[in-house]
mmCIF file of N, CA and C in Angstrom:
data_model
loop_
_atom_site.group_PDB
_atom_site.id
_atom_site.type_symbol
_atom_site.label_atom_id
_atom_site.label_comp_id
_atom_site.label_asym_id
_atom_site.label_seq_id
_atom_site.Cartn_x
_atom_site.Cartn_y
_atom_site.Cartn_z
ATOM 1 N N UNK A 1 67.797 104.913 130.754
ATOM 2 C CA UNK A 1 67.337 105.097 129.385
ATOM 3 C C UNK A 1 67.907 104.016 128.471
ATOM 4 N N UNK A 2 67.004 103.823 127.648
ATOM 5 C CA UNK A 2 67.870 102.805 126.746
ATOM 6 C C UNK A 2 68.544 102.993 125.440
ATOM 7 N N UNK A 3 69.668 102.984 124.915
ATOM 8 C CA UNK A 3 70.262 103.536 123.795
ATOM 9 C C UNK A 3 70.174 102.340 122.776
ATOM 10 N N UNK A 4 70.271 102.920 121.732
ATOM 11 C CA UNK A 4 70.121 101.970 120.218
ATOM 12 C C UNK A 4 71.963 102.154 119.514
ATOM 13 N N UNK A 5 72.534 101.006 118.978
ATOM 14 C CA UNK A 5 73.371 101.709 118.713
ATOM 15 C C UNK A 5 73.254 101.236 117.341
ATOM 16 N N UNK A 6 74.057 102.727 116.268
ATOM 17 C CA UNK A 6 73.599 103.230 114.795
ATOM 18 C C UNK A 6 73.993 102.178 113.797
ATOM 19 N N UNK A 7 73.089 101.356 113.129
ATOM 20 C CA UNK A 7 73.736 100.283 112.767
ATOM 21 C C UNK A 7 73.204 99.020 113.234
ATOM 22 N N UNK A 8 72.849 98.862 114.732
ATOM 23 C CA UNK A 8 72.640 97.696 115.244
ATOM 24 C C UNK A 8 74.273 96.853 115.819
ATOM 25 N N UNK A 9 73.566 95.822 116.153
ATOM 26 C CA UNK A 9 74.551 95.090 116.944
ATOM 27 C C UNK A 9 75.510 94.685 115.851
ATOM 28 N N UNK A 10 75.313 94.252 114.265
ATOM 29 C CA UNK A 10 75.776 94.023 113.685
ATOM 30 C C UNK A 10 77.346 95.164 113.494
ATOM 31 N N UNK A 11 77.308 96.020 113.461
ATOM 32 C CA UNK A 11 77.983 97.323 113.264
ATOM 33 C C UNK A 11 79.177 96.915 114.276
ATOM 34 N N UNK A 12 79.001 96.237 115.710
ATOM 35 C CA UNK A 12 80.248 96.478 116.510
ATOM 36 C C UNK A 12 81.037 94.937 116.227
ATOM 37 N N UNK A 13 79.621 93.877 115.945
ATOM 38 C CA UNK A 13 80.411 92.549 115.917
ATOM 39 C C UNK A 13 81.529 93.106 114.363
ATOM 40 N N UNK A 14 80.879 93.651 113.568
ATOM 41 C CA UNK A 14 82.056 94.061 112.663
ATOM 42 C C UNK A 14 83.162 94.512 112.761
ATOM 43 N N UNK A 15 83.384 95.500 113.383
ATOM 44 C CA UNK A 15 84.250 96.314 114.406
ATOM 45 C C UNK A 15 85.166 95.356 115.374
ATOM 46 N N UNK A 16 84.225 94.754 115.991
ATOM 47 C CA UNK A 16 85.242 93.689 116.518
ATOM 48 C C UNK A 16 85.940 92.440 116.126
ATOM 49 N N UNK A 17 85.322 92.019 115.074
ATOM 50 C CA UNK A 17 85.815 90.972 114.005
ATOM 51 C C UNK A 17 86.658 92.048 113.409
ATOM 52 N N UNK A 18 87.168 93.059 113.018
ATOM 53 C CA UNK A 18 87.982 93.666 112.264
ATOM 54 C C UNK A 18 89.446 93.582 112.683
ATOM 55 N N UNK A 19 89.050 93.456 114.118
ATOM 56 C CA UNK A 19 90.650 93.172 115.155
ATOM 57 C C UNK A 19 90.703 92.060 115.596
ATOM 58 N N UNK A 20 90.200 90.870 114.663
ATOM 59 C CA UNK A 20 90.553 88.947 115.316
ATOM 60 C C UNK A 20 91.537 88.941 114.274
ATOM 61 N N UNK A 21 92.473 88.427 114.586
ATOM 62 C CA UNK A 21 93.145 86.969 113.970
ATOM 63 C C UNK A 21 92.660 85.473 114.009
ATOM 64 N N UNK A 22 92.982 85.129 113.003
ATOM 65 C CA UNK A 22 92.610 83.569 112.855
ATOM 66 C C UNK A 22 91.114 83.121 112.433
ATOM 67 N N UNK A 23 90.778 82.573 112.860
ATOM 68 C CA UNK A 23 89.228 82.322 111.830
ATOM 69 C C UNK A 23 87.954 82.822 113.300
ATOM 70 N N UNK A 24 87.024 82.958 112.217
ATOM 71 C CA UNK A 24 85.824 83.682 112.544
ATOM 72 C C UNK A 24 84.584 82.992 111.955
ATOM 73 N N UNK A 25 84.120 82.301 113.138
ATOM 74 C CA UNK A 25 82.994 81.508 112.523
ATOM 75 C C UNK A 25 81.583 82.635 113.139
ATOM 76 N N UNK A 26 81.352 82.914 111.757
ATOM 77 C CA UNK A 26 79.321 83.762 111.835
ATOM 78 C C UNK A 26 78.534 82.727 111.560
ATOM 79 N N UNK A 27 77.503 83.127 112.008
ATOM 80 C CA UNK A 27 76.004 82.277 111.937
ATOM 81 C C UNK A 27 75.917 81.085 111.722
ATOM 82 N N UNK A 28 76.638 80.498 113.017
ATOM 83 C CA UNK A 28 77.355 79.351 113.492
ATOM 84 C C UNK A 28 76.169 79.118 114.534
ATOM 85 N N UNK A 29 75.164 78.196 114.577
ATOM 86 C CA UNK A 29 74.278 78.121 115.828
ATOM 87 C C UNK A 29 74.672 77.285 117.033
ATOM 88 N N UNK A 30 75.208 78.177 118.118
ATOM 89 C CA UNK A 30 76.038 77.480 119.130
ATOM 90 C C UNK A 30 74.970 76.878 119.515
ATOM 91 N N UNK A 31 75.417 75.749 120.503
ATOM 92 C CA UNK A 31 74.571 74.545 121.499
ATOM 93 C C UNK A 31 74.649 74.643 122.391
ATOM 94 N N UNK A 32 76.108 74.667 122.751
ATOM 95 C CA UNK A 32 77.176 75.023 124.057
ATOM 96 C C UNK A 32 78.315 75.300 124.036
ATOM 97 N N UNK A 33 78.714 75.554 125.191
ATOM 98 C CA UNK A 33 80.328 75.578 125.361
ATOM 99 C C UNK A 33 81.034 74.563 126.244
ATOM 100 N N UNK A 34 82.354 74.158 126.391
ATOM 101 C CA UNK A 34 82.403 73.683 127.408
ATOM 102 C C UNK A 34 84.207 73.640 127.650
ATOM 103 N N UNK A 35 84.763 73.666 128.435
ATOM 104 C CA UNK A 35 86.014 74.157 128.416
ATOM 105 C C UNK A 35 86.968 72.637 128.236
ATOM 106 N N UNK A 36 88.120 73.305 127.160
ATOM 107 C CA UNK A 36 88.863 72.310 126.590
ATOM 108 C C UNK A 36 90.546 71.970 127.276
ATOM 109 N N UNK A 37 90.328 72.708 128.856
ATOM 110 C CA UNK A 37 91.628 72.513 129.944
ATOM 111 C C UNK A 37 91.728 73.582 129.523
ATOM 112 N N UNK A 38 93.695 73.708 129.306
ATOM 113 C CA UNK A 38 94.492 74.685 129.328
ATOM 114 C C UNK A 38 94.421 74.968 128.059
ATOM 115 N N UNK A 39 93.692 74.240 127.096
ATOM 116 C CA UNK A 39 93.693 74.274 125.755
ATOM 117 C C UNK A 39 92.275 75.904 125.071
ATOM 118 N N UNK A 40 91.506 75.614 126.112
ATOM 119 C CA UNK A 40 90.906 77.003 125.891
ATOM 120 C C UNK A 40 89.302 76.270 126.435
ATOM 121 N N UNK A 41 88.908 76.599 124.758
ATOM 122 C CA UNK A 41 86.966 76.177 124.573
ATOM 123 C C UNK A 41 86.555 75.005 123.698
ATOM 124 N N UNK A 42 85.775 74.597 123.909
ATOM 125 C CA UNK A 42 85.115 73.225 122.534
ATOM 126 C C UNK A 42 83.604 74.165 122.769
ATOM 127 N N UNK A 43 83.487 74.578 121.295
ATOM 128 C CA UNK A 43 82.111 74.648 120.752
ATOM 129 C C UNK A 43 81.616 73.856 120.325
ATOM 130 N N UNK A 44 80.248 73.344 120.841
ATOM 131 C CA UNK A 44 79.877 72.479 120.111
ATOM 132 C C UNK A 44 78.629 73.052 119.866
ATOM 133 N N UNK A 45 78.151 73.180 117.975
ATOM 134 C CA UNK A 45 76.951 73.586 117.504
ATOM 135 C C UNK A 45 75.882 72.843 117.688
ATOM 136 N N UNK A 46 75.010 73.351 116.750
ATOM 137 C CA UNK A 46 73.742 72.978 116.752
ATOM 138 C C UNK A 46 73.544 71.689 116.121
ATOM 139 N N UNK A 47 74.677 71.317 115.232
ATOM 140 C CA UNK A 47 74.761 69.727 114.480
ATOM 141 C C UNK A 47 75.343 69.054 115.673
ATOM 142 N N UNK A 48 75.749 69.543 116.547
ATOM 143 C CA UNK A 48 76.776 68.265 117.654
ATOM 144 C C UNK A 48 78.268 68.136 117.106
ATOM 145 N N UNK A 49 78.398 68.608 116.127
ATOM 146 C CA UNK A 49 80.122 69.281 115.781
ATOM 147 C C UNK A 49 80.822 70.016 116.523
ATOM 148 N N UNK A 50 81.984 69.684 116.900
ATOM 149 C CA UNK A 50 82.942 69.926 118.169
ATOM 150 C C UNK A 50 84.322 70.869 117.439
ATOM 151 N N UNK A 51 84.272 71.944 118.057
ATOM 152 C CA UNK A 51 85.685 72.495 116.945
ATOM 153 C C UNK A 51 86.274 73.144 118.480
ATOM 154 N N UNK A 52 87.989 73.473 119.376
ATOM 155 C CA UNK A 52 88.459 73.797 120.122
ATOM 156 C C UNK A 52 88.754 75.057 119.712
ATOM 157 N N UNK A 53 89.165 75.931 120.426
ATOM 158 C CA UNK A 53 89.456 77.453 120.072
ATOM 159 C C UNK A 53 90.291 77.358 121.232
ATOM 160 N N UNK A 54 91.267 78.722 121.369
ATOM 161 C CA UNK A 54 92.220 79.110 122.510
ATOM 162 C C UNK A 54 91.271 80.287 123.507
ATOM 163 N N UNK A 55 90.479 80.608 122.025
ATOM 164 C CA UNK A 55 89.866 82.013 123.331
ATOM 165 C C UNK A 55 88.075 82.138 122.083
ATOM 166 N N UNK A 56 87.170 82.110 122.755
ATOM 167 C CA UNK A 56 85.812 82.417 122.347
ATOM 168 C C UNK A 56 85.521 83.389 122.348
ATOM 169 N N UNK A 57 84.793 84.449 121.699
ATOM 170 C CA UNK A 57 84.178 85.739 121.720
ATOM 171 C C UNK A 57 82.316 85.044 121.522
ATOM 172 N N UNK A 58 81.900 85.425 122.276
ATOM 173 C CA UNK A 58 80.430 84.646 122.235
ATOM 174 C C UNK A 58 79.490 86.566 122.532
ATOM 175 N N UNK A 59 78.857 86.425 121.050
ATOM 176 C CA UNK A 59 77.999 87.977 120.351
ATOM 177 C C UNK A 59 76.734 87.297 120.371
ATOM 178 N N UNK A 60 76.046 87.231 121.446
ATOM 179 C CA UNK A 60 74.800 86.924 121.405
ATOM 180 C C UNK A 60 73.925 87.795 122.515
ATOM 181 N N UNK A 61 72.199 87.679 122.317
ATOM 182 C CA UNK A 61 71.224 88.459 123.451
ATOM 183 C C UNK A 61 71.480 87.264 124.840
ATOM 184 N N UNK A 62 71.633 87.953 125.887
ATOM 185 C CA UNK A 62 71.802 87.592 127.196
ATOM 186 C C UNK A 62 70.890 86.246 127.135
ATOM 187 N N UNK A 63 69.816 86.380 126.768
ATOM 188 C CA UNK A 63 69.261 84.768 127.200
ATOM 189 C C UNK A 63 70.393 83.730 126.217
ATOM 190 N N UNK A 64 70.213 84.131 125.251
ATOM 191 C CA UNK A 64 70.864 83.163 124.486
ATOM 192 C C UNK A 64 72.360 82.947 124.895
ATOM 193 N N UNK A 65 72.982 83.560 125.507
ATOM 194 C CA UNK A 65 74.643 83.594 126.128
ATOM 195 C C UNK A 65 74.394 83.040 127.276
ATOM 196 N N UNK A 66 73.399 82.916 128.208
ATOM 197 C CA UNK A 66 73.287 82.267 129.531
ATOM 198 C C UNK A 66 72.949 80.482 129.229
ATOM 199 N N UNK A 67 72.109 80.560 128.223
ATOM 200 C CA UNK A 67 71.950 78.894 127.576
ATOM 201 C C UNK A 67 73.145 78.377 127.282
ATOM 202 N N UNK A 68 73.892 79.003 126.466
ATOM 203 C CA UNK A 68 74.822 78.459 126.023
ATOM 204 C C UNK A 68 76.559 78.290 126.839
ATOM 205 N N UNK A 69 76.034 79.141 128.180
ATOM 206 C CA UNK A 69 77.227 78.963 128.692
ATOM 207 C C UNK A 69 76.777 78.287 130.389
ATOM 208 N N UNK A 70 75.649 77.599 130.486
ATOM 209 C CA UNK A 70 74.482 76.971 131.539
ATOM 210 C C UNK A 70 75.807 76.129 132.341
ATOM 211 N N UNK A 71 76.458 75.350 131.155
ATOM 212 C CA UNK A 71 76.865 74.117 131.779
ATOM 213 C C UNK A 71 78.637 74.560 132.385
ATOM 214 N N UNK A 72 78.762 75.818 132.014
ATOM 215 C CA UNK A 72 80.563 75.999 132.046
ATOM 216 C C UNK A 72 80.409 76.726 133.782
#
């Protein structure tokens, strides 16, 4: 069966952004990912702007999370 949850998807990314530290980039149009060593992740968006993180949380629909993680 398929469940809806109350709120939408928006409701848990909230929920779960409620328990990050450090910065939180939304409606950020990823490109890719690609791993930065021991250092973590390099996102690089939809401009070709490169920013490193220690740890990624990637809130997207399955196609769009399989594109963006194709090359890792």
């Amino acid at each position: 069966p398929w469940h809806v949850i109350r709120g939408g998807a928006a409701s848990y990314i909230e929920a779960a952004a409620s328990e990050l530290r450090g910065p939180i980039l939304r409606g950020v149009a990823v490109d890719h990912l690609e791993r930065a060593g021991a250092r973590g992740w390099t996102v690089v968006d939809g401009r070709g702007e490169r920013r490193t993180f220690d740890h990624v949380v990637l809130a997207a629909g399955a196609r769009d999370a399989a594109r963006i993680l194709a090359d890792v």
